[in-house]
Short mmCIF file of C-alpha atoms in Angstrom, two decimals:
data_model
loop_
_atom_site.label_atom_id
_atom_site.label_comp_id
_atom_site.label_asym_id
_atom_site.label_seq_id
_atom_site.Cartn_x
_atom_site.Cartn_y
_atom_site.Cartn_z
CA MET T 1 0.36 -0.18 0.19
CA PRO T 2 1.70 3.78 -0.69
CA ALA T 3 1.86 5.61 1.63
CA PRO T 4 -0.13 8.73 3.56
CA LEU T 5 0.92 11.96 2.49
CA SER T 6 3.55 13.72 4.50
CA PRO T 7 2.25 17.55 5.23
CA ILE T 8 4.46 19.40 2.75
CA ASP T 9 2.95 17.28 0.19
CA LYS T 10 -0.46 17.52 0.82
CA ALA T 11 0.63 21.32 0.77
CA LYS T 12 1.89 20.54 -2.70
CA TYR T 13 -0.67 18.30 -3.53
CA VAL T 14 -3.61 21.19 -2.75
CA ALA T 15 -2.12 23.64 -4.96
CA ALA T 16 -1.64 21.56 -7.42
CA ARG T 17 -4.53 20.69 -7.11
CA ARG T 18 -6.10 24.58 -6.99
CA ALA T 19 -4.11 25.17 -9.66
CA SER T 20 -5.64 22.99 -12.05
CA GLU T 21 -8.64 23.99 -11.87
CA PHE T 22 -7.11 27.72 -14.26
CA VAL T 23 -7.31 24.89 -16.73
CA GLU T 24 -9.18 24.88 -19.58
CA SER T 25 -9.96 22.62 -22.08
CA GLY T 26 -8.07 24.18 -25.60
CA MET T 27 -5.91 26.25 -23.52
CA LYS T 28 -1.90 25.90 -24.57
CA ILE T 29 -0.81 26.01 -20.65
CA GLY T 30 3.04 26.00 -20.33
CA LEU T 31 4.13 23.42 -17.82
CA GLY T 32 6.87 24.57 -14.98
CA THR T 33 10.12 21.87 -13.55
CA GLY T 34 9.27 20.71 -10.03
CA SER T 35 8.34 18.61 -7.65
CA THR T 36 4.86 21.36 -6.81
CA ALA T 37 5.10 21.28 -10.91
CA ALA T 38 5.02 17.86 -11.49
CA TRP T 39 2.01 17.05 -9.23
CA LEU T 40 -0.56 20.61 -11.80
CA VAL T 41 1.29 17.68 -13.99
CA ARG T 42 -0.38 14.41 -12.49
CA CYS T 43 -4.41 16.57 -11.85
CA LEU T 44 -3.55 18.41 -15.44
CA GLY T 45 -3.44 14.50 -16.48
CA GLU T 46 -6.39 12.87 -14.38
CA ARG T 47 -8.86 15.52 -15.86
CA VAL T 48 -6.80 14.62 -20.01
CA ALA T 49 -8.56 11.07 -18.89
CA GLY T 50 -11.23 12.82 -18.09
CA GLY T 51 -11.94 14.81 -21.49
CA LEU T 52 -10.26 18.05 -20.99
CA ARG T 53 -8.51 18.94 -24.59
CA ILE T 54 -4.96 20.56 -23.46
CA ARG T 55 -1.97 21.16 -25.91
CA ALA T 56 1.06 22.11 -23.22
CA VAL T 57 4.99 22.80 -23.27
CA PRO T 58 7.00 22.07 -20.69
CA THR T 59 10.20 23.74 -19.77
CA SER T 60 12.44 20.74 -18.94
CA SER T 61 12.85 17.41 -20.39
CA ARG T 62 11.91 16.00 -17.38
CA THR T 63 8.36 18.10 -16.81
CA ALA T 64 7.67 16.73 -20.61
CA SER T 65 8.73 12.74 -20.23
CA LEU T 66 5.95 13.22 -17.15
CA ALA T 67 3.11 15.02 -19.37
CA ARG T 68 3.51 12.77 -22.37
CA GLU T 69 3.87 10.24 -19.27
CA VAL T 70 0.22 11.03 -18.09
CA GLY T 71 -1.43 11.78 -21.62
CA ILE T 72 -0.83 16.37 -22.34
CA GLU T 73 0.23 16.72 -26.11
CA VAL T 74 3.37 17.70 -25.58
CA ILE T 75 4.14 20.99 -28.26
CA SER T 76 7.06 22.73 -28.85
CA LEU T 77 6.84 26.62 -28.62
CA ASP T 78 7.51 27.44 -31.16
CA GLU T 79 4.50 25.69 -33.07
CA ALA T 80 2.71 27.03 -29.67
CA LYS T 81 3.45 30.76 -30.54
CA TRP T 82 1.64 32.22 -27.50
CA LEU T 83 0.19 30.59 -24.70
CA ASP T 84 -2.63 30.84 -22.63
CA LEU T 85 -1.69 30.51 -18.90
CA THR T 86 1.51 29.24 -17.32
CA ILE T 87 1.49 27.36 -13.61
CA ASP T 88 5.07 26.94 -12.18
CA GLY T 89 6.28 25.73 -8.60
CA ALA T 90 8.84 29.06 -7.11
CA ASP T 91 11.24 27.84 -4.74
CA GLU T 92 11.09 32.08 -2.87
CA VAL T 93 8.10 34.35 -3.53
CA ASP T 94 7.69 37.35 -1.87
CA GLY T 95 5.02 40.05 -1.64
CA ASN T 96 4.58 41.71 -4.22
CA LEU T 97 5.24 38.33 -6.21
CA ASN T 98 8.63 38.56 -7.43
CA LEU T 99 10.31 36.02 -7.49
CA ILE T 100 13.33 33.35 -6.93
CA LYS T 101 13.37 30.27 -9.54
CA GLY T 102 15.90 27.85 -10.94
CA GLY T 103 16.15 25.03 -7.98
CA GLY T 104 15.43 22.66 -10.19
CA GLY T 105 17.95 24.45 -13.39
CA ALA T 106 15.28 25.47 -15.24
CA HIS T 107 14.88 29.12 -15.16
CA LEU T 108 16.32 29.62 -18.89
CA GLN T 109 13.19 28.03 -20.68
CA GLU T 110 11.22 28.54 -17.34
CA LYS T 111 11.24 32.25 -18.39
CA ILE T 112 10.69 31.54 -21.58
CA VAL T 113 7.95 30.08 -21.80
CA ALA T 114 6.50 32.35 -18.28
CA THR T 115 6.75 35.97 -20.19
CA ALA T 116 5.35 33.76 -23.62
CA SER T 117 2.15 33.96 -21.32
CA ASP T 118 -1.35 35.97 -21.18
CA ARG T 119 -0.74 34.64 -17.07
CA MET T 120 1.66 32.35 -14.98
CA VAL T 121 0.27 30.65 -12.16
CA VAL T 122 2.25 30.12 -9.39
CA ILE T 123 1.58 27.45 -7.00
CA ALA T 124 3.91 27.43 -3.60
CA ASP T 125 3.41 25.29 -0.04
CA ALA T 126 3.21 28.06 2.25
CA GLY T 127 7.10 27.51 3.70
CA LYS T 128 8.28 29.55 -0.05
CA GLN T 129 7.17 32.60 0.71
CA VAL T 130 9.33 35.51 2.15
CA GLU T 131 8.99 38.79 3.31
CA THR T 132 12.44 39.62 1.39
CA LEU T 133 14.05 37.75 -1.51
CA GLY T 134 18.17 36.07 -0.87
CA ALA T 135 18.24 33.19 1.45
CA PHE T 136 17.59 30.09 -1.01
CA PRO T 137 19.90 30.62 -3.48
CA LEU T 138 19.73 32.88 -6.52
CA PRO T 139 20.99 30.73 -9.98
CA ILE T 140 21.94 32.51 -12.94
CA GLU T 141 22.62 30.16 -15.99
CA VAL T 142 25.88 30.90 -17.38
CA VAL T 143 27.92 29.86 -20.85
CA PRO T 144 30.84 26.82 -20.20
CA PHE T 145 33.48 29.05 -22.33
CA GLY T 146 35.01 30.90 -19.71
CA TRP T 147 32.60 30.37 -16.92
CA GLN T 148 35.19 31.13 -14.56
CA THR T 149 36.27 34.40 -15.85
CA THR T 150 31.67 34.92 -15.64
CA GLN T 151 31.93 34.08 -12.32
CA LEU T 152 34.64 37.15 -10.97
CA LEU T 153 33.15 39.44 -13.14
CA VAL T 154 29.78 37.46 -10.49
CA GLU T 155 31.59 38.93 -7.83
CA GLU T 156 33.21 42.28 -8.69
CA ALA T 157 29.43 42.77 -9.75
CA LEU T 158 27.76 42.28 -5.70
CA ILE T 159 30.68 43.97 -4.38
CA GLY T 160 28.50 47.68 -5.23
CA LEU T 161 24.85 45.74 -4.65
CA ASP T 162 22.66 46.04 -1.70
CA VAL T 163 23.32 41.83 -0.86
CA LEU T 164 23.76 40.58 2.83
CA GLY T 165 26.35 38.08 0.87
CA ARG T 166 28.58 37.32 -1.80
CA THR T 167 30.05 33.69 -2.75
CA THR T 168 29.52 31.84 -5.85
CA ALA T 169 29.41 28.02 -6.27
CA LEU T 170 29.36 26.08 -9.56
CA ARG T 171 26.42 23.64 -9.68
CA MET T 172 27.19 20.48 -8.97
CA SER T 173 25.53 16.54 -10.77
CA GLY T 174 27.82 14.58 -8.53
CA ASP T 175 31.27 14.96 -9.82
CA ALA T 176 31.08 17.10 -12.57
CA PRO T 177 29.48 20.40 -12.78
CA PHE T 178 25.65 20.30 -13.92
CA VAL T 179 24.10 21.36 -17.89
CA THR T 180 21.15 22.32 -18.31
CA ASP T 181 19.11 21.24 -20.30
CA GLU T 182 20.72 24.65 -23.33
CA GLY T 183 24.11 23.60 -22.07
CA ASN T 184 24.87 25.29 -19.72
CA HIS T 185 26.22 25.92 -16.83
CA ILE T 186 24.30 27.15 -13.56
CA LEU T 187 26.21 29.67 -10.37
CA ASP T 188 24.18 29.44 -7.34
CA LEU T 189 24.76 32.48 -5.77
CA GLN T 190 24.90 32.47 -2.26
CA LEU T 191 23.43 36.73 -1.41
CA GLY T 192 21.33 35.83 2.40
CA ARG T 193 19.40 38.96 1.58
CA ILE T 194 18.79 40.42 -2.02
CA GLY T 195 17.91 44.63 -1.19
CA ASN T 196 17.41 44.72 -4.33
CA ALA T 197 16.21 42.47 -6.74
CA ARG T 198 15.01 44.57 -9.98
CA GLN T 199 18.78 46.33 -9.92
CA LEU T 200 20.64 42.78 -9.09
CA SER T 201 18.21 40.99 -11.77
CA LEU T 202 19.47 44.49 -14.68
CA VAL T 203 23.06 44.27 -13.89
CA LEU T 204 23.99 39.92 -13.33
CA ASN T 205 22.03 40.53 -17.68
CA GLN T 206 24.78 42.37 -18.72
CA ILE T 207 27.78 40.41 -17.84
CA PRO T 208 29.25 39.06 -20.67
CA GLY T 209 28.36 34.42 -20.49
CA VAL T 210 25.72 35.17 -18.49
CA VAL T 211 22.28 33.92 -20.47
CA GLU T 212 19.92 34.85 -17.53
CA ASN T 213 19.22 34.56 -13.94
CA GLY T 214 16.58 33.26 -11.21
CA LEU T 215 14.83 36.43 -10.63
CA PHE T 216 10.94 36.78 -12.18
CA ILE T 217 10.06 40.01 -11.66
CA ASP T 218 6.63 41.34 -12.70
CA ILE T 219 6.10 37.33 -14.09
CA CYS T 220 3.60 35.72 -12.03
CA ASP T 221 -0.20 37.15 -11.60
CA ALA T 222 -1.75 34.63 -9.53
CA LEU T 223 -0.54 33.01 -6.40
CA VAL T 224 -1.74 29.97 -4.75
CA VAL T 225 -0.56 28.84 -2.35
CA GLY T 226 -1.40 25.56 0.34
CA HIS T 227 -1.39 23.75 3.34
CA GLY T 228 -0.75 20.68 5.29
CA ASP T 229 -4.54 20.61 6.67
CA GLY T 230 -6.21 20.95 2.94
CA ARG T 231 -6.34 24.73 2.77
CA VAL T 232 -4.92 26.75 -0.55
CA LEU T 233 -4.97 30.34 0.00
CA VAL T 234 -4.99 32.03 -3.34
CA ARG T 235 -3.53 36.14 -4.25
CA ASP T 236 -5.01 37.51 -8.01
CA LEU T 237 -3.68 40.39 -8.53
CA ALA T 238 -6.38 41.21 -11.26
CA GLU T 239 -9.24 40.66 -8.83
CA GLY T 240 -7.18 41.70 -5.98
CA GLY T 241 -8.21 40.16 -2.55
CA VAL T 242 -7.59 36.47 -1.23
CA SER T 243 -9.86 33.54 -1.52
CA GLU T 244 -9.45 30.15 0.10
CA THR T 245 -10.29 26.49 -0.80
CA ARG T 246 -10.37 22.98 1.58
CA TYR T 247 -9.75 20.90 -0.12
CA ALA T 248 -11.08 17.11 2.57
CA LEU T 249 -7.24 14.11 2.72
CA GLU T 250 -8.50 12.02 4.75
CA GLY T 251 -7.84 8.71 3.41
CA GLU T 252 -5.94 9.94 0.70
CA ASP T 253 -2.69 8.22 -0.12
CA ASN T 254 0.12 9.21 -1.19
CA ILE T 255 -0.78 7.92 -5.14
CA PHE T 256 2.34 10.62 -6.67
CA THR T 257 5.09 7.97 -4.61
CA GLU T 258 7.67 8.87 -7.77
CA ILE T 259 7.15 13.06 -7.11
CA ALA T 260 10.24 13.94 -5.33
CA GLU T 261 12.07 17.52 -4.48
#
């Protein structure tokens, strides 16, 4: 028998379930990457089995594989041209719905897809909400050529910016550098606190060798936050205010045991 859902998995599941209700038949949607986004793909797969008709642009090879597995039609962004909606997770989200993303190493494709959408909905558990961004390492995708020089330029640029820490590190996968779907490396910036996220994003993207950073500024339109007791809070900038939904989880089994952080 599958194990019961943990409180954190319950929070991710109900957030994904609520966010899946934003999706309507005929939509072209962007699918994010990460553990919470994987719950969303499973929830949408159940709806597709029940007759929902959608086409999806995944933001990583991992998400594409899972989407196909559950019966979702996968297309490229070039085929889609433009999307009705993108739903994705976040590593941190502040009170202005600015985000840090990229813990899974897919923030380049995630940002491209999100900005090619009419709306972006972010799904998260309550622990991802912060007053100020920066406790989670900020990832930047860099080209492999001269990445150490790029790292030095990044560290030099951080000296003049409003951040608490300035430690940078190449992300590894075992004994080798982590490689993104685009064939690039990732530098993780341990900043502690980001005083001016907009300025930091602009400065980082001007450094030669930096492809994209994990700050998502003025991109998120709605935030769906799940809690372990089944509550889901939705903050929609277009509608204003916060709405609440509660799902009964008694007796729920962990039917998605293969989904992990």
